């Protein structure tokens, strides 16, 4: 799926939201590793990653070639600073209407409007791909993310109080949210 849009961030700097391409594999790997080290709100720790730049490149090309899935990159001053995308929950008839959304942005770029832009662009693409529902899972105490999703129309449909078990032994509640498209 192809997509490209340029927005102006809250600091006045342009940001291009575009589909990732195989040439972006190494940069996406860096963003993945860095974002997973910067926050405890993502599903994995950086040392649990089993892919490399080549597999990221293949992943991006697969999403670009797909008409049902996408991985969008946020690019500021020629640098990939975040990504978001969705993939099918399943391919069976009873699941084809649902897509699962995920997002990560480098900490230095939080609060500039990139998360909102990536989410809004993903919603546009999910509609264009024919999905009826976009779903996500968010750490419940990630109040900024929860507020963003709610402001875009997502509603909570469940809470798992023991969704993540952090390495320090504490549980993190997960909120399940959905957006009817």
PDB file of N, CA and C in Angstrom, residues 75-128:
ATOM      1  N   UNK A  75       9.169  10.886   8.884  1.00  0.00           N
ATOM      2  CA  UNK A  75      10.516  11.310   8.499  1.00  0.00           C
ATOM      3  C   UNK A  75      10.638  12.812   8.733  1.00  0.00           C
ATOM      4  N   UNK A  76      11.633  13.196   9.552  1.00  0.00           N
ATOM      5  CA  UNK A  76      11.894  14.594   9.864  1.00  0.00           C
ATOM      6  C   UNK A  76      13.345  14.888   9.491  1.00  0.00           C
ATOM      7  N   UNK A  77      13.537  15.897   8.645  1.00  0.00           N
ATOM      8  CA  UNK A  77      14.888  16.255   8.196  1.00  0.00           C
ATOM      9  C   UNK A  77      15.663  15.052   7.668  1.00  0.00           C
ATOM     10  N   UNK A  78      14.966  14.206   6.914  1.00  0.00           N
ATOM     11  CA  UNK A  78      15.595  13.045   6.301  1.00  0.00           C
ATOM     12  C   UNK A  78      15.837  11.870   7.228  1.00  0.00           C
ATOM     13  N   UNK A  79      15.380  11.963   8.483  1.00  0.00           N
ATOM     14  CA  UNK A  79      15.607  10.919   9.481  1.00  0.00           C
ATOM     15  C   UNK A  79      14.294  10.257   9.871  1.00  0.00           C
ATOM     16  N   UNK A  80      14.266   8.933   9.886  1.00  0.00           N
ATOM     17  CA  UNK A  80      13.092   8.206  10.356  1.00  0.00           C
ATOM     18  C   UNK A  80      13.035   8.343  11.878  1.00  0.00           C
ATOM     19  N   UNK A  81      11.914   8.883  12.378  1.00  0.00           N
ATOM     20  CA  UNK A  81      11.776   9.156  13.816  1.00  0.00           C
ATOM     21  C   UNK A  81      10.632   8.377  14.456  1.00  0.00           C
ATOM     22  N   UNK A  82       9.881   7.646  13.670  1.00  0.00           N
ATOM     23  CA  UNK A  82       8.774   6.873  14.194  1.00  0.00           C
ATOM     24  C   UNK A  82       8.144   6.029  13.114  1.00  0.00           C
ATOM     25  N   UNK A  83       7.311   5.106  13.547  1.00  0.00           N
ATOM     26  CA  UNK A  83       6.592   4.262  12.596  1.00  0.00           C
ATOM     27  C   UNK A  83       5.261   3.847  13.194  1.00  0.00           C
ATOM     28  N   UNK A  84       4.357   3.524  12.318  1.00  0.00           N
ATOM     29  CA  UNK A  84       3.048   3.011  12.716  1.00  0.00           C
ATOM     30  C   UNK A  84       2.503   2.191  11.566  1.00  0.00           C
ATOM     31  N   UNK A  85       1.635   1.288  11.884  1.00  0.00           N
ATOM     32  CA  UNK A  85       1.039   0.501  10.821  1.00  0.00           C
ATOM     33  C   UNK A  85      -0.014  -0.434  11.361  1.00  0.00           C
ATOM     34  N   UNK A  86      -0.562  -1.197  10.457  1.00  0.00           N
ATOM     35  CA  UNK A  86      -1.572  -2.179  10.847  1.00  0.00           C
ATOM     36  C   UNK A  86      -1.413  -3.410   9.999  1.00  0.00           C
ATOM     37  N   UNK A  87      -1.892  -4.491  10.565  1.00  0.00           N
ATOM     38  CA  UNK A  87      -1.916  -5.739   9.825  1.00  0.00           C
ATOM     39  C   UNK A  87      -3.221  -6.454  10.132  1.00  0.00           C
ATOM     40  N   UNK A  88      -3.574  -7.344   9.267  1.00  0.00           N
ATOM     41  CA  UNK A  88      -4.822  -8.086   9.419  1.00  0.00           C
ATOM     42  C   UNK A  88      -4.790  -8.913  10.689  1.00  0.00           C
ATOM     43  N   UNK A  89      -5.916  -8.936  11.401  1.00  0.00           N
ATOM     44  CA  UNK A  89      -6.050  -9.816  12.553  1.00  0.00           C
ATOM     45  C   UNK A  89      -6.062 -11.260  12.061  1.00  0.00           C
ATOM     46  N   UNK A  90      -6.659 -11.477  10.906  1.00  0.00           N
ATOM     47  CA  UNK A  90      -6.715 -12.808  10.311  1.00  0.00           C
ATOM     48  C   UNK A  90      -7.214 -12.736   8.885  1.00  0.00           C
ATOM     49  N   UNK A  91      -7.103 -13.846   8.173  1.00  0.00           N
ATOM     50  CA  UNK A  91      -7.523 -13.879   6.773  1.00  0.00           C
ATOM     51  C   UNK A  91      -8.827 -14.642   6.562  1.00  0.00           C
ATOM     52  N   UNK A  92      -9.310 -15.296   7.596  1.00  0.00           N
ATOM     53  CA  UNK A  92     -10.576 -16.024   7.496  1.00  0.00           C
ATOM     54  C   UNK A  92     -11.731 -15.032   7.390  1.00  0.00           C
ATOM     55  N   UNK A  93     -12.815 -15.458   6.786  1.00  0.00           N
ATOM     56  CA  UNK A  93     -13.957 -14.577   6.542  1.00  0.00           C
ATOM     57  C   UNK A  93     -14.425 -13.836   7.787  1.00  0.00           C
ATOM     58  N   UNK A  94     -14.463 -14.510   8.938  1.00  0.00           N
ATOM     59  CA  UNK A  94     -14.979 -13.890  10.150  1.00  0.00           C
ATOM     60  C   UNK A  94     -14.016 -12.882  10.771  1.00  0.00           C
ATOM     61  N   UNK A  95     -12.790 -12.814  10.277  1.00  0.00           N
ATOM     62  CA  UNK A  95     -11.791 -11.898  10.841  1.00  0.00           C
ATOM     63  C   UNK A  95     -11.309 -10.824   9.878  1.00  0.00           C
ATOM     64  N   UNK A  96     -11.623 -10.955   8.611  1.00  0.00           N
ATOM     65  CA  UNK A  96     -11.068 -10.067   7.584  1.00  0.00           C
ATOM     66  C   UNK A  96     -11.410  -8.591   7.769  1.00  0.00           C
ATOM     67  N   UNK A  97     -12.409  -8.290   8.567  1.00  0.00           N
ATOM     68  CA  UNK A  97     -12.829  -6.901   8.773  1.00  0.00           C
ATOM     69  C   UNK A  97     -11.996  -6.185   9.830  1.00  0.00           C
ATOM     70  N   UNK A  98     -11.090  -6.903  10.523  1.00  0.00           N
ATOM     71  CA  UNK A  98     -10.348  -6.352  11.654  1.00  0.00           C
ATOM     72  C   UNK A  98      -8.859  -6.209  11.340  1.00  0.00           C
ATOM     73  N   UNK A  99      -8.274  -5.072  11.788  1.00  0.00           N
ATOM     74  CA  UNK A  99      -6.841  -4.846  11.664  1.00  0.00           C
ATOM     75  C   UNK A  99      -6.282  -4.429  13.016  1.00  0.00           C
ATOM     76  N   UNK A 100      -5.038  -4.804  13.267  1.00  0.00           N
ATOM     77  CA  UNK A 100      -4.353  -4.501  14.518  1.00  0.00           C
ATOM     78  C   UNK A 100      -3.325  -3.399  14.273  1.00  0.00           C
ATOM     79  N   UNK A 101      -3.380  -2.331  15.076  1.00  0.00           N
ATOM     80  CA  UNK A 101      -2.558  -1.133  14.916  1.00  0.00           C
ATOM     81  C   UNK A 101      -1.440  -1.092  15.944  1.00  0.00           C
ATOM     82  N   UNK A 102      -0.279  -0.617  15.517  1.00  0.00           N
ATOM     83  CA  UNK A 102       0.842  -0.419  16.425  1.00  0.00           C
ATOM     84  C   UNK A 102       1.623   0.827  16.038  1.00  0.00           C
ATOM     85  N   UNK A 103       2.308   1.446  17.012  1.00  0.00           N
ATOM     86  CA  UNK A 103       3.011   2.713  16.780  1.00  0.00           C
ATOM     87  C   UNK A 103       4.178   2.841  17.752  1.00  0.00           C
ATOM     88  N   UNK A 104       5.237   3.501  17.313  1.00  0.00           N
ATOM     89  CA  UNK A 104       6.378   3.819  18.178  1.00  0.00           C
ATOM     90  C   UNK A 104       7.076   5.052  17.619  1.00  0.00           C
ATOM     91  N   UNK A 105       7.457   5.965  18.511  1.00  0.00           N
ATOM     92  CA  UNK A 105       8.111   7.225  18.124  1.00  0.00           C
ATOM     93  C   UNK A 105       9.291   7.459  19.055  1.00  0.00           C
ATOM     94  N   UNK A 106      10.404   7.896  18.487  1.00  0.00           N
ATOM     95  CA  UNK A 106      11.573   8.224  19.299  1.00  0.00           C
ATOM     96  C   UNK A 106      11.208   9.288  20.332  1.00  0.00           C
ATOM     97  N   UNK A 107      11.681   9.123  21.549  1.00  0.00           N
ATOM     98  CA  UNK A 107      11.339  10.017  22.657  1.00  0.00           C
ATOM     99  C   UNK A 107      11.619  11.488  22.340  1.00  0.00           C
ATOM    100  N   UNK A 108      12.703  11.784  21.652  1.00  0.00           N
ATOM    101  CA  UNK A 108      13.042  13.172  21.323  1.00  0.00           C
ATOM    102  C   UNK A 108      11.976  13.849  20.461  1.00  0.00           C
ATOM    103  N   UNK A 109      11.065  13.067  19.890  1.00  0.00           N
ATOM    104  CA  UNK A 109      10.044  13.606  18.983  1.00  0.00           C
ATOM    105  C   UNK A 109       8.633  13.505  19.566  1.00  0.00           C
ATOM    106  N   UNK A 110       8.523  13.120  20.822  1.00  0.00           N
ATOM    107  CA  UNK A 110       7.212  13.084  21.478  1.00  0.00           C
ATOM    108  C   UNK A 110       6.673  14.505  21.637  1.00  0.00           C
ATOM    109  N   UNK A 111       5.362  14.630  21.579  1.00  0.00           N
ATOM    110  CA  UNK A 111       4.706  15.905  21.841  1.00  0.00           C
ATOM    111  C   UNK A 111       4.678  16.872  20.675  1.00  0.00           C
ATOM    112  N   UNK A 112       5.104  16.434  19.509  1.00  0.00           N
ATOM    113  CA  UNK A 112       5.146  17.318  18.333  1.00  0.00           C
ATOM    114  C   UNK A 112       3.978  17.092  17.377  1.00  0.00           C
ATOM    115  N   UNK A 113       3.151  16.090  17.646  1.00  0.00           N
ATOM    116  CA  UNK A 113       2.013  15.787  16.764  1.00  0.00           C
ATOM    117  C   UNK A 113       2.259  14.611  15.836  1.00  0.00           C
ATOM    118  N   UNK A 114       3.411  13.954  15.970  1.00  0.00           N
ATOM    119  CA  UNK A 114       3.728  12.823  15.087  1.00  0.00           C
ATOM    120  C   UNK A 114       2.816  11.633  15.381  1.00  0.00           C
ATOM    121  N   UNK A 115       2.557  11.357  16.648  1.00  0.00           N
ATOM    122  CA  UNK A 115       1.681  10.240  16.999  1.00  0.00           C
ATOM    123  C   UNK A 115       0.282  10.413  16.447  1.00  0.00           C
ATOM    124  N   UNK A 116      -0.249  11.623  16.570  1.00  0.00           N
ATOM    125  CA  UNK A 116      -1.579  11.915  16.021  1.00  0.00           C
ATOM    126  C   UNK A 116      -1.572  11.740  14.499  1.00  0.00           C
ATOM    127  N   UNK A 117      -0.550  12.280  13.843  1.00  0.00           N
ATOM    128  CA  UNK A 117      -0.485  12.199  12.377  1.00  0.00           C
ATOM    129  C   UNK A 117      -0.349  10.754  11.910  1.00  0.00           C
ATOM    130  N   UNK A 118       0.544   9.993  12.538  1.00  0.00           N
ATOM    131  CA  UNK A 118       0.705   8.584  12.146  1.00  0.00           C
ATOM    132  C   UNK A 118      -0.581   7.802  12.366  1.00  0.00           C
ATOM    133  N   UNK A 119      -1.268   8.060  13.474  1.00  0.00           N
ATOM    134  CA  UNK A 119      -2.517   7.353  13.755  1.00  0.00           C
ATOM    135  C   UNK A 119      -3.594   7.746  12.749  1.00  0.00           C
ATOM    136  N   UNK A 120      -3.732   9.044  12.499  1.00  0.00           N
ATOM    137  CA  UNK A 120      -4.744   9.498  11.530  1.00  0.00           C
ATOM    138  C   UNK A 120      -4.471   8.933  10.136  1.00  0.00           C
ATOM    139  N   UNK A 121      -3.215   8.929   9.713  1.00  0.00           N
ATOM    140  CA  UNK A 121      -2.880   8.388   8.394  1.00  0.00           C
ATOM    141  C   UNK A 121      -3.137   6.886   8.341  1.00  0.00           C
ATOM    142  N   UNK A 122      -2.863   6.197   9.427  1.00  0.00           N
ATOM    143  CA  UNK A 122      -3.146   4.760   9.483  1.00  0.00           C
ATOM    144  C   UNK A 122      -4.646   4.495   9.384  1.00  0.00           C
ATOM    145  N   UNK A 123      -5.445   5.335  10.022  1.00  0.00           N
ATOM    146  CA  UNK A 123      -6.904   5.203   9.938  1.00  0.00           C
ATOM    147  C   UNK A 123      -7.368   5.374   8.490  1.00  0.00           C
ATOM    148  N   UNK A 124      -6.844   6.387   7.812  1.00  0.00           N
ATOM    149  CA  UNK A 124      -7.183   6.614   6.400  1.00  0.00           C
ATOM    150  C   UNK A 124      -6.840   5.375   5.569  1.00  0.00           C
ATOM    151  N   UNK A 125      -5.656   4.832   5.793  1.00  0.00           N
ATOM    152  CA  UNK A 125      -5.220   3.666   5.031  1.00  0.00           C
ATOM    153  C   UNK A 125      -6.044   2.423   5.367  1.00  0.00           C
ATOM    154  N   UNK A 126      -6.408   2.257   6.637  1.00  0.00           N
ATOM    155  CA  UNK A 126      -7.218   1.100   7.036  1.00  0.00           C
ATOM    156  C   UNK A 126      -8.591   1.148   6.367  1.00  0.00           C
ATOM    157  N   UNK A 127      -9.152   2.349   6.303  1.00  0.00           N
ATOM    158  CA  UNK A 127     -10.440   2.493   5.597  1.00  0.00           C
ATOM    159  C   UNK A 127     -10.280   2.146   4.118  1.00  0.00           C
ATOM    160  N   UNK A 128      -9.213   2.663   3.514  1.00  0.00           N
ATOM    161  CA  UNK A 128      -8.972   2.411   2.087  1.00  0.00           C
ATOM    162  C   UNK A 128      -8.743   0.926   1.817  1.00  0.00           C
TER     163      UNK A 128
END
